[in-house]
Short mmCIF file of C-alpha atoms and ligand atoms in Angstrom, two decimals:
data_model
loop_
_atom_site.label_atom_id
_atom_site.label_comp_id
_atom_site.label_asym_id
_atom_site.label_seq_id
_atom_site.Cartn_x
_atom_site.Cartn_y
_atom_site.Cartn_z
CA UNK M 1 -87.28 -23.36 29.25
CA UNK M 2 -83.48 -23.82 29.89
CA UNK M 3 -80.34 -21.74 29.06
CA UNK M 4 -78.24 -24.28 27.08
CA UNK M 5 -75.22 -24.11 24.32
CA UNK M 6 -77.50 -25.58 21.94
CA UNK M 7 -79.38 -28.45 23.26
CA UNK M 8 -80.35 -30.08 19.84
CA UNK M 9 -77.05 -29.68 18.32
CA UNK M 10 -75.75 -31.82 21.91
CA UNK M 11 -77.44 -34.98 20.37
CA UNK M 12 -74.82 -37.23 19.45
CA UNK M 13 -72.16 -34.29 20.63
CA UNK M 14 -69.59 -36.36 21.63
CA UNK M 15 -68.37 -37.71 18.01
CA UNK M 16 -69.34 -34.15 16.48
CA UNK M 17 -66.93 -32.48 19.06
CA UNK M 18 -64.26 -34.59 18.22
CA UNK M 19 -64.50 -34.51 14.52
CA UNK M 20 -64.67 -30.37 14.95
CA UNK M 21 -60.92 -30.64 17.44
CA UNK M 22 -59.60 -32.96 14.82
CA UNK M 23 -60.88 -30.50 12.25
CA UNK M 24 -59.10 -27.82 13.82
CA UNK M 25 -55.85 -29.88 14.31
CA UNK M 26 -55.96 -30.29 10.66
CA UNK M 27 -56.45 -27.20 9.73
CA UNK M 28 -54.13 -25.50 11.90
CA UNK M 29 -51.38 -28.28 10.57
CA UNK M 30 -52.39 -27.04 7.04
CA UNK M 31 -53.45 -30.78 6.49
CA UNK M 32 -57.16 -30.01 5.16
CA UNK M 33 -59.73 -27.33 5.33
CA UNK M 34 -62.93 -29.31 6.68
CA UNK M 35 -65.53 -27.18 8.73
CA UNK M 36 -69.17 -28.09 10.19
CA UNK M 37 -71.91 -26.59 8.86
CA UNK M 38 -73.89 -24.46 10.87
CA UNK M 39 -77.42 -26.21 11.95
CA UNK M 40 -79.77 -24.32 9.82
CA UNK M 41 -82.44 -22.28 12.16
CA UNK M 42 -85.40 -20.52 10.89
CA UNK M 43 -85.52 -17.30 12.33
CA UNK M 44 -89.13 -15.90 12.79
CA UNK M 45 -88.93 -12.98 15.50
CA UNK M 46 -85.93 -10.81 15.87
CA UNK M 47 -85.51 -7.61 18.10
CA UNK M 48 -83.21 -4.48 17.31
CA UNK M 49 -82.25 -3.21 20.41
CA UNK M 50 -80.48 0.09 19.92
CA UNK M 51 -77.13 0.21 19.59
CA UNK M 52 -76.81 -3.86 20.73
CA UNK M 53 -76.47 -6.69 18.48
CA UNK M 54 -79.61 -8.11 16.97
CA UNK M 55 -81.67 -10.57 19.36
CA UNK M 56 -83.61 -13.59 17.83
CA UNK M 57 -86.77 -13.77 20.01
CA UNK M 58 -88.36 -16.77 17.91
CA UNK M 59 -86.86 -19.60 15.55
CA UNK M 60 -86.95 -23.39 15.06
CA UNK M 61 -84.85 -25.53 14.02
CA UNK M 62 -84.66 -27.33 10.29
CA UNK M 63 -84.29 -30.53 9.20
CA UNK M 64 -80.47 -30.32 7.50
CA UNK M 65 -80.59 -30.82 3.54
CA UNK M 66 -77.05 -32.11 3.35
CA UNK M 67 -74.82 -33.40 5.93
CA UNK M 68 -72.93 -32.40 8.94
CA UNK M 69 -69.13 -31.95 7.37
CA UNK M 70 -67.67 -30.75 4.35
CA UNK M 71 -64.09 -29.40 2.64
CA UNK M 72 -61.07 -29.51 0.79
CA UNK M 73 -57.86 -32.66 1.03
CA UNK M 74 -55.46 -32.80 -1.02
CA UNK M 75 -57.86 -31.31 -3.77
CA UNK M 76 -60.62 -33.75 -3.52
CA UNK M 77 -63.80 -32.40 -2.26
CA UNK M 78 -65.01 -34.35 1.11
CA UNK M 79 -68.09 -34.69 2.91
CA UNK M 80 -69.52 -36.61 5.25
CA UNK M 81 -72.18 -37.40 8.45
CA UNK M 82 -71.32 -38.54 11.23
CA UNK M 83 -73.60 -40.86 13.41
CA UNK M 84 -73.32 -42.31 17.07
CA UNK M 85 -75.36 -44.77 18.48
CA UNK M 86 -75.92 -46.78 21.75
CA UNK M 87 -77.11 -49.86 20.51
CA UNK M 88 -74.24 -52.25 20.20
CA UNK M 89 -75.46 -54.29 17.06
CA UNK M 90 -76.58 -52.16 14.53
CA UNK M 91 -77.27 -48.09 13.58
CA UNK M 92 -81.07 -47.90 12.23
CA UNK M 93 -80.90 -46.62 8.85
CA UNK M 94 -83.98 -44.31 10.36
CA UNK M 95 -80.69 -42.46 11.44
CA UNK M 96 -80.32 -41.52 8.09
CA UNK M 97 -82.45 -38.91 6.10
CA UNK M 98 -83.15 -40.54 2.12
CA UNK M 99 -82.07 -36.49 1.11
CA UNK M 100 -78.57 -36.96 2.90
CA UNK M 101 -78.49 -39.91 1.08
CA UNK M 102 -79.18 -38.35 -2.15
CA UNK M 103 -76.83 -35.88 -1.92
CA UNK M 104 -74.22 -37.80 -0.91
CA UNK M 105 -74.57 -39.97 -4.21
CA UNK M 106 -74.80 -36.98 -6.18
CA UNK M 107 -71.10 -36.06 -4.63
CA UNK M 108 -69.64 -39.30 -5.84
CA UNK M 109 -70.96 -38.42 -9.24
CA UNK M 110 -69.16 -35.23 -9.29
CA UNK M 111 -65.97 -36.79 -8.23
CA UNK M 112 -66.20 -36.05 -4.21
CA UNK M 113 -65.69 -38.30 -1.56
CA UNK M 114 -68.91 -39.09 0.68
CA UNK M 115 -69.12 -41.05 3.27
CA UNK M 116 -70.15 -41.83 7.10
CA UNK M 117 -68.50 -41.61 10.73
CA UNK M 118 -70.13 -43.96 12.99
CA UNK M 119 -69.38 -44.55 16.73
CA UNK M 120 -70.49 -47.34 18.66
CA UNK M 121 -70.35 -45.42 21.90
CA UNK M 122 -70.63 -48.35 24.10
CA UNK M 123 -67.83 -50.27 22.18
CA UNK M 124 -65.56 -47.05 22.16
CA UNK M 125 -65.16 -48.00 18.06
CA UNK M 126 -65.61 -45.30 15.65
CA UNK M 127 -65.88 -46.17 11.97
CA UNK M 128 -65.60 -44.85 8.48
CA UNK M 129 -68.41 -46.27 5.99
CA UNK M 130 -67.81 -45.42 2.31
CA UNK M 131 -70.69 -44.11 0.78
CA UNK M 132 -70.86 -47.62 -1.28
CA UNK M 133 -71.68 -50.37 1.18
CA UNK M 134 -74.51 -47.83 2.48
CA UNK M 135 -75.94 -47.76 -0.72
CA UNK M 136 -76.12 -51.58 -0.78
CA UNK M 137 -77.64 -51.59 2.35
CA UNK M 138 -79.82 -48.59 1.64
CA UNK M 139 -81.34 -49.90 -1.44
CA UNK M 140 -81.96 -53.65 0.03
CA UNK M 141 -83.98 -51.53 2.78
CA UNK M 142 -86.07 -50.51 0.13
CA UNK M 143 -86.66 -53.78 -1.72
CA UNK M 144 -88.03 -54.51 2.02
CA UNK M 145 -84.18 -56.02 3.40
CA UNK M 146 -82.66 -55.28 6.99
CA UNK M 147 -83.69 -51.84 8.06
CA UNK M 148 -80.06 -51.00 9.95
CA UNK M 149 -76.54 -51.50 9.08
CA UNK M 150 -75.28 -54.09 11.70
CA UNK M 151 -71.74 -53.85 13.50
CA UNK M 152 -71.09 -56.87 11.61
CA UNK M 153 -71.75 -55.57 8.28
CA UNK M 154 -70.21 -51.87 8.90
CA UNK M 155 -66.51 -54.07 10.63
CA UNK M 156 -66.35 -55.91 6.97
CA UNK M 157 -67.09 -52.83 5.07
CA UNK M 158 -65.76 -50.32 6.95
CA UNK M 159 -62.01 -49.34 8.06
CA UNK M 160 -61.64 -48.73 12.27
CA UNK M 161 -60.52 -45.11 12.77
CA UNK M 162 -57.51 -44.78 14.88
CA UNK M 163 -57.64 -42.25 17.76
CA UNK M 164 -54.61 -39.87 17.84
CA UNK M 165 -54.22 -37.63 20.58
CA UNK M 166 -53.99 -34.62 18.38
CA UNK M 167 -56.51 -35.67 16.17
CA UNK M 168 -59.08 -38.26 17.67
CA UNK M 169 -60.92 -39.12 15.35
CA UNK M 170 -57.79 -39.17 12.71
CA UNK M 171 -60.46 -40.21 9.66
CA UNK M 172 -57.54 -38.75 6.94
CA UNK M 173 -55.36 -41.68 7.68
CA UNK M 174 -58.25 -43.89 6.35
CA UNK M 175 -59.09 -41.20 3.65
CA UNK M 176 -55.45 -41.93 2.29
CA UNK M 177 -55.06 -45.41 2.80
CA UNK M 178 -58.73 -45.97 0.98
CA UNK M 179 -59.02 -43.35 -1.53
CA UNK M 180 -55.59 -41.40 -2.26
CA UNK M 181 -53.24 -44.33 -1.89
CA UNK M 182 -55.38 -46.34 -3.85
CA UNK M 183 -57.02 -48.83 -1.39
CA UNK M 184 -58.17 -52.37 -0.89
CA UNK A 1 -89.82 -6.38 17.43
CA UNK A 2 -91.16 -7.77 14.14
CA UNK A 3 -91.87 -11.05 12.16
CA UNK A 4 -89.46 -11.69 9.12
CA UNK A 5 -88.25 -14.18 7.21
CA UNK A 6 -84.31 -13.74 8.05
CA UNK A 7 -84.27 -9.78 8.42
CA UNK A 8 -80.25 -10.33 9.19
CA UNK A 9 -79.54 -12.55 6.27
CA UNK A 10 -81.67 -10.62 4.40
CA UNK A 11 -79.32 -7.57 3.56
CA UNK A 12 -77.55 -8.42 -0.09
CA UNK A 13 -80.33 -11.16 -0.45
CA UNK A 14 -81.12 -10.36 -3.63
CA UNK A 15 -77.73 -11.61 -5.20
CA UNK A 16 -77.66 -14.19 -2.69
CA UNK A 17 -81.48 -15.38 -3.35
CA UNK A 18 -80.60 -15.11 -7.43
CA UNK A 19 -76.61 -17.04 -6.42
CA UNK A 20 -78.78 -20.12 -4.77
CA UNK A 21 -81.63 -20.45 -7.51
CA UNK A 22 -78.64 -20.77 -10.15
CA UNK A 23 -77.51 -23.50 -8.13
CA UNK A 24 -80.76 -25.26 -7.55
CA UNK A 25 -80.99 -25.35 -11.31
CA UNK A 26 -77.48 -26.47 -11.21
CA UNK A 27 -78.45 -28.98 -8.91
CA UNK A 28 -81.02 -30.14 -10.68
CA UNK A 29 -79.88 -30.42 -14.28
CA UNK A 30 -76.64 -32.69 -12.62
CA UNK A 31 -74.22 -29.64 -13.10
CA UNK A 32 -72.83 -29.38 -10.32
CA UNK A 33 -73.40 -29.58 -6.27
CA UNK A 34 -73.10 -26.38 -4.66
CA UNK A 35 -75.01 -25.39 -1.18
CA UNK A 36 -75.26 -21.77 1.21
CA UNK A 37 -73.50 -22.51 3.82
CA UNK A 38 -76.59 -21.88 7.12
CA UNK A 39 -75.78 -18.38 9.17
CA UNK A 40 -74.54 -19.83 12.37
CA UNK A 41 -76.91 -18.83 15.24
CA UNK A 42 -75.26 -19.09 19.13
CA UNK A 43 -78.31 -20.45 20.25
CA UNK A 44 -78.94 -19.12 24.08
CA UNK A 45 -81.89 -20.58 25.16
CA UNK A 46 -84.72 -23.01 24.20
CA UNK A 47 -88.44 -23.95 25.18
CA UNK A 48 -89.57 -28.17 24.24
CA UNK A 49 -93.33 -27.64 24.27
CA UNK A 50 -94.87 -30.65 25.01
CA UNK A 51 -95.56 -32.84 21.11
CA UNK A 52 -94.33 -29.37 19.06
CA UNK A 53 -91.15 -28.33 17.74
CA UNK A 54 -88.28 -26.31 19.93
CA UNK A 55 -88.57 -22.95 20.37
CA UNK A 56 -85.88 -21.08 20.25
CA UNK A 57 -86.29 -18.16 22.58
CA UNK A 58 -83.36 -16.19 22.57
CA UNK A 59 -80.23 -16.59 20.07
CA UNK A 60 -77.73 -14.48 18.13
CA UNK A 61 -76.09 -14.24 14.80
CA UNK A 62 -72.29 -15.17 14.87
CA UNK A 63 -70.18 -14.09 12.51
CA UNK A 64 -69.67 -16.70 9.18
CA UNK A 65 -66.30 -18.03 9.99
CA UNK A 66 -65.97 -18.98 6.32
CA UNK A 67 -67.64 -17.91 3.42
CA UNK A 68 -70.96 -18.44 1.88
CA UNK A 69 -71.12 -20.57 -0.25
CA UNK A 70 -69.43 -23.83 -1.30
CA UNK A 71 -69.17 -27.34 -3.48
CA UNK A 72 -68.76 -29.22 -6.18
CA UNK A 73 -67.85 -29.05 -9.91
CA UNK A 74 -66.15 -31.20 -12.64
CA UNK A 75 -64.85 -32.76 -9.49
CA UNK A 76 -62.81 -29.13 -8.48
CA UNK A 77 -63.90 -28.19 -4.74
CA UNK A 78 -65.60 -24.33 -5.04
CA UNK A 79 -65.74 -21.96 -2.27
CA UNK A 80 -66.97 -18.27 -3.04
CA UNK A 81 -68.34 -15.18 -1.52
CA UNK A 82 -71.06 -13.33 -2.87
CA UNK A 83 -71.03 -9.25 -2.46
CA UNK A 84 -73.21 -6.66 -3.46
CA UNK A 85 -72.79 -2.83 -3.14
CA UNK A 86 -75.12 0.29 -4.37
CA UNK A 87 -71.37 1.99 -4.59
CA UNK A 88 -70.96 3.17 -7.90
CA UNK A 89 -67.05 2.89 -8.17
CA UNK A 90 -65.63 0.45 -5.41
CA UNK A 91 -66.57 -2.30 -3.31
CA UNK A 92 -64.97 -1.54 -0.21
CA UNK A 93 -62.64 -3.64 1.17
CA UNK A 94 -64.44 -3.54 4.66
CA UNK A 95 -67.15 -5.81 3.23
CA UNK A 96 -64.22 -8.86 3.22
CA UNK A 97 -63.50 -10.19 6.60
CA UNK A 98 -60.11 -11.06 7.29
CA UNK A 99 -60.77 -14.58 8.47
CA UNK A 100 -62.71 -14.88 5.37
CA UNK A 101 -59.42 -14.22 2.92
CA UNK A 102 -57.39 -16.54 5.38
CA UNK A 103 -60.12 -18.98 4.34
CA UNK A 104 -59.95 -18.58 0.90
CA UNK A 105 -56.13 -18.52 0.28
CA UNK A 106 -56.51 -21.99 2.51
CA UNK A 107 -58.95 -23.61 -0.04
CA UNK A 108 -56.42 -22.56 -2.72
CA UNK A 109 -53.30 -23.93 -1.33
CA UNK A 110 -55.25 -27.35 -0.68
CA UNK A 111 -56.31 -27.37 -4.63
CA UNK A 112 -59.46 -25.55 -5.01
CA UNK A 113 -61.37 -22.91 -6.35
CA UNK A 114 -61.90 -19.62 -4.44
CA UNK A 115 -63.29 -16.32 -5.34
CA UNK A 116 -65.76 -13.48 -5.24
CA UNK A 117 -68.98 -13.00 -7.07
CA UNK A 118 -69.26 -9.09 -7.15
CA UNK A 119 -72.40 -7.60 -8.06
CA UNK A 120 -72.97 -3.34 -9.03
CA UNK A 121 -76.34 -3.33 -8.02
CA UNK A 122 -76.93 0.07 -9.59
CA UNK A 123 -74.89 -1.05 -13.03
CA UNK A 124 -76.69 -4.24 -13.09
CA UNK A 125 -73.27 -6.05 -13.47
CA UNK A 126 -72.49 -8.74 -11.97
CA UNK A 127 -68.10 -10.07 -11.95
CA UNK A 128 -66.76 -13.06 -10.74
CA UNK A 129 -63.48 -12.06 -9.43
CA UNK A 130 -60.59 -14.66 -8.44
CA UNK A 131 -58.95 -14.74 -5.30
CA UNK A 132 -55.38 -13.78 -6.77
CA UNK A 133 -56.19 -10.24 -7.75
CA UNK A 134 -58.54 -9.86 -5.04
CA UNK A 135 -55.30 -11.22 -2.70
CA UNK A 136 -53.36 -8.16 -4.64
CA UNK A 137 -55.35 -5.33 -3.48
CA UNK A 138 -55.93 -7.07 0.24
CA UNK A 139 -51.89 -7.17 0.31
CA UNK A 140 -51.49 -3.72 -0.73
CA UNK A 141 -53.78 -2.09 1.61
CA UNK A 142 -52.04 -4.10 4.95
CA UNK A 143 -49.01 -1.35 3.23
CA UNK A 144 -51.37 1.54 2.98
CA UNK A 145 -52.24 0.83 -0.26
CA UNK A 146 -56.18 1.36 -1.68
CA UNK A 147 -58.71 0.00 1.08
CA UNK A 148 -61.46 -0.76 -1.77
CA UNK A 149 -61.25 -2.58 -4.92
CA UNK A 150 -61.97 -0.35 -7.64
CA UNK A 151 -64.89 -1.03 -10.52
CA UNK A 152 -61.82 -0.34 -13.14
CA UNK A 153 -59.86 -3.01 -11.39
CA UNK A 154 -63.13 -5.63 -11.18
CA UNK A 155 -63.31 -4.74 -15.12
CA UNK A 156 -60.27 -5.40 -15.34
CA UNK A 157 -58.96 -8.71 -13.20
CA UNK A 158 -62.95 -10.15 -13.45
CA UNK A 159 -65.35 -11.63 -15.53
CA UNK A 160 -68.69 -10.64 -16.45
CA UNK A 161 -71.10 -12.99 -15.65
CA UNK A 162 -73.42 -13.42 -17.99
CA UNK A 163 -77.31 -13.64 -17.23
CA UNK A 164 -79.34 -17.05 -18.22
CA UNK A 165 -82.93 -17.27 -17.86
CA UNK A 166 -82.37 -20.59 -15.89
CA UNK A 167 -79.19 -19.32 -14.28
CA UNK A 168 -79.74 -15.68 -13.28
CA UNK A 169 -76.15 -15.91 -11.88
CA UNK A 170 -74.18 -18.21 -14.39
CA UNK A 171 -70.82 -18.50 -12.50
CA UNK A 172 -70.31 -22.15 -14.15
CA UNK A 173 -69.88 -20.69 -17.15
CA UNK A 174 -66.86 -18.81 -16.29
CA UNK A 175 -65.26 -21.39 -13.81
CA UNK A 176 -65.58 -23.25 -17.42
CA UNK A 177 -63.48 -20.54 -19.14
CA UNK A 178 -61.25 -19.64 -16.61
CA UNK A 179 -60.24 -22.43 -14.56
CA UNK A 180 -61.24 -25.60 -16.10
CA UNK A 181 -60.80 -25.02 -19.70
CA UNK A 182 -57.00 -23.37 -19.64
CA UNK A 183 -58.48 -20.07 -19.22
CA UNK A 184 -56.75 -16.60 -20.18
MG1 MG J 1 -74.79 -36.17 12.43
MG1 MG J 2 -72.05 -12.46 1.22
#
């Protein structure tokens, strides 16, 4: 037993603490409204001290139903998960839970934009996968295809997110060139 | 100290509980995608029995920076609080967090949908109020005005939400009337 910020939520911290600064950058700007959501935790024990706040004394974590990030550009409804890895050829699609996929379809049919961060933390290079491509990918996997998406496969499919020192990792730049400004 | 299911989250929880089954069956009849947003928990300290899940030992509530609930409809990003009194006459205003109005007149200026879902617990009536005269009232009180927003006024500047047996909470319904289809 360790005191910690919140050791789970450190997996894969990095990218998530730079997507929360850029979130704030944005928001603060008045650019976009785009916040994390909380890690659920399912709280079993709680004490009431008297007159202190409420201490939970027992709870475990739960396995996230949606994804990490969602919110409001330019009146299109975004959301997105974002994934690092330290392999330097592929992400396993084992990262990837078959109800975040789900829902992330269902947000395309409803006229959202879904999609994936990934950082190759040994290459430094962060990229935005649209939702698309993963599907591809996701439903080869299933027909018994390649059980990862390779760096290969996510460089021709994806766009390279450019690091800004204010926002860094500046994914609305590829949001606008891909899906405001009308892409390709 | 005792065992509960969410003891904190549990106060309003029958609007709340009644808010996410309508959106389950929204959800599942391809309405529309709309999620609670998780009470953020500052986790303080965690045990990783050997082969079993975290425990998590010692953590508090944090306050919702945002609001509870949010998503998607008709492609139209929807973010909403849900509020439920045993007053008679008023919800006071005290029950609306500051940095929760902030957020809402945010999601408005970027293009979507914010409001309140109201319910009289002892009336049985349940309003879906929009931000703007909710925004009225908040403005007025900085000046001294009211701190509370009257049931008159709710009747008033509100909808009545009607009850379906599949939708206990039908919000859709009047996001139909009053925002998508030309409302007023
Ligand atoms: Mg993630
Ligand atoms: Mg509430």
């Amino acid at each position: 037993s360790y005191k910690t910020n919140d050791a789970f939520a450190n997996r894969g911290m990095t990218l998530e603490k730079e997507i929360v600064e850029s979130n704030n950058y944005y928001l603060e700007s008045g650019k976009a409204v785009i916040h994390k959501k909380p890690t659920p935790v399912q709280v079993v024990q709680v004490d009431y001290p008297k007159r202190s706040a409420a201490v939970i004394k027992e709870a475990y974590y739960q396995k996230p139903s949606t994804t990490d990030f969602n919110g409001i550009y330019k009146g299109k409804h975004l959301d997105f998960e974002a994934k690092e890895t330290k392999n330097k050829q592929s992400l396993p699609l084992t990262n990837i839970h078959p109800h975040q996929v789900k829902h992330m379809k269902r947000i395309e049919q409803h006229g959202g934009i879904s999609f994936l961060i990934i950082r190759f933390t040994i290459k430094d290079e962060t990229y935005l996968l649209p939702l698309e491509p993963l599907l591809v990918v996701w439903e080869q996997q299933e027909l018994g295809g390649r059980k990862s998406l390779s760096y290969p496969f996510i460089k021709e499919h994806g766009y390279l997110i450019p690091f800004q020192l204010q926002a860094k990792v500046d994914y609305l730049s590829i949001i606008d060139d891909v899906y405001i400004n009308g892409g390709d």
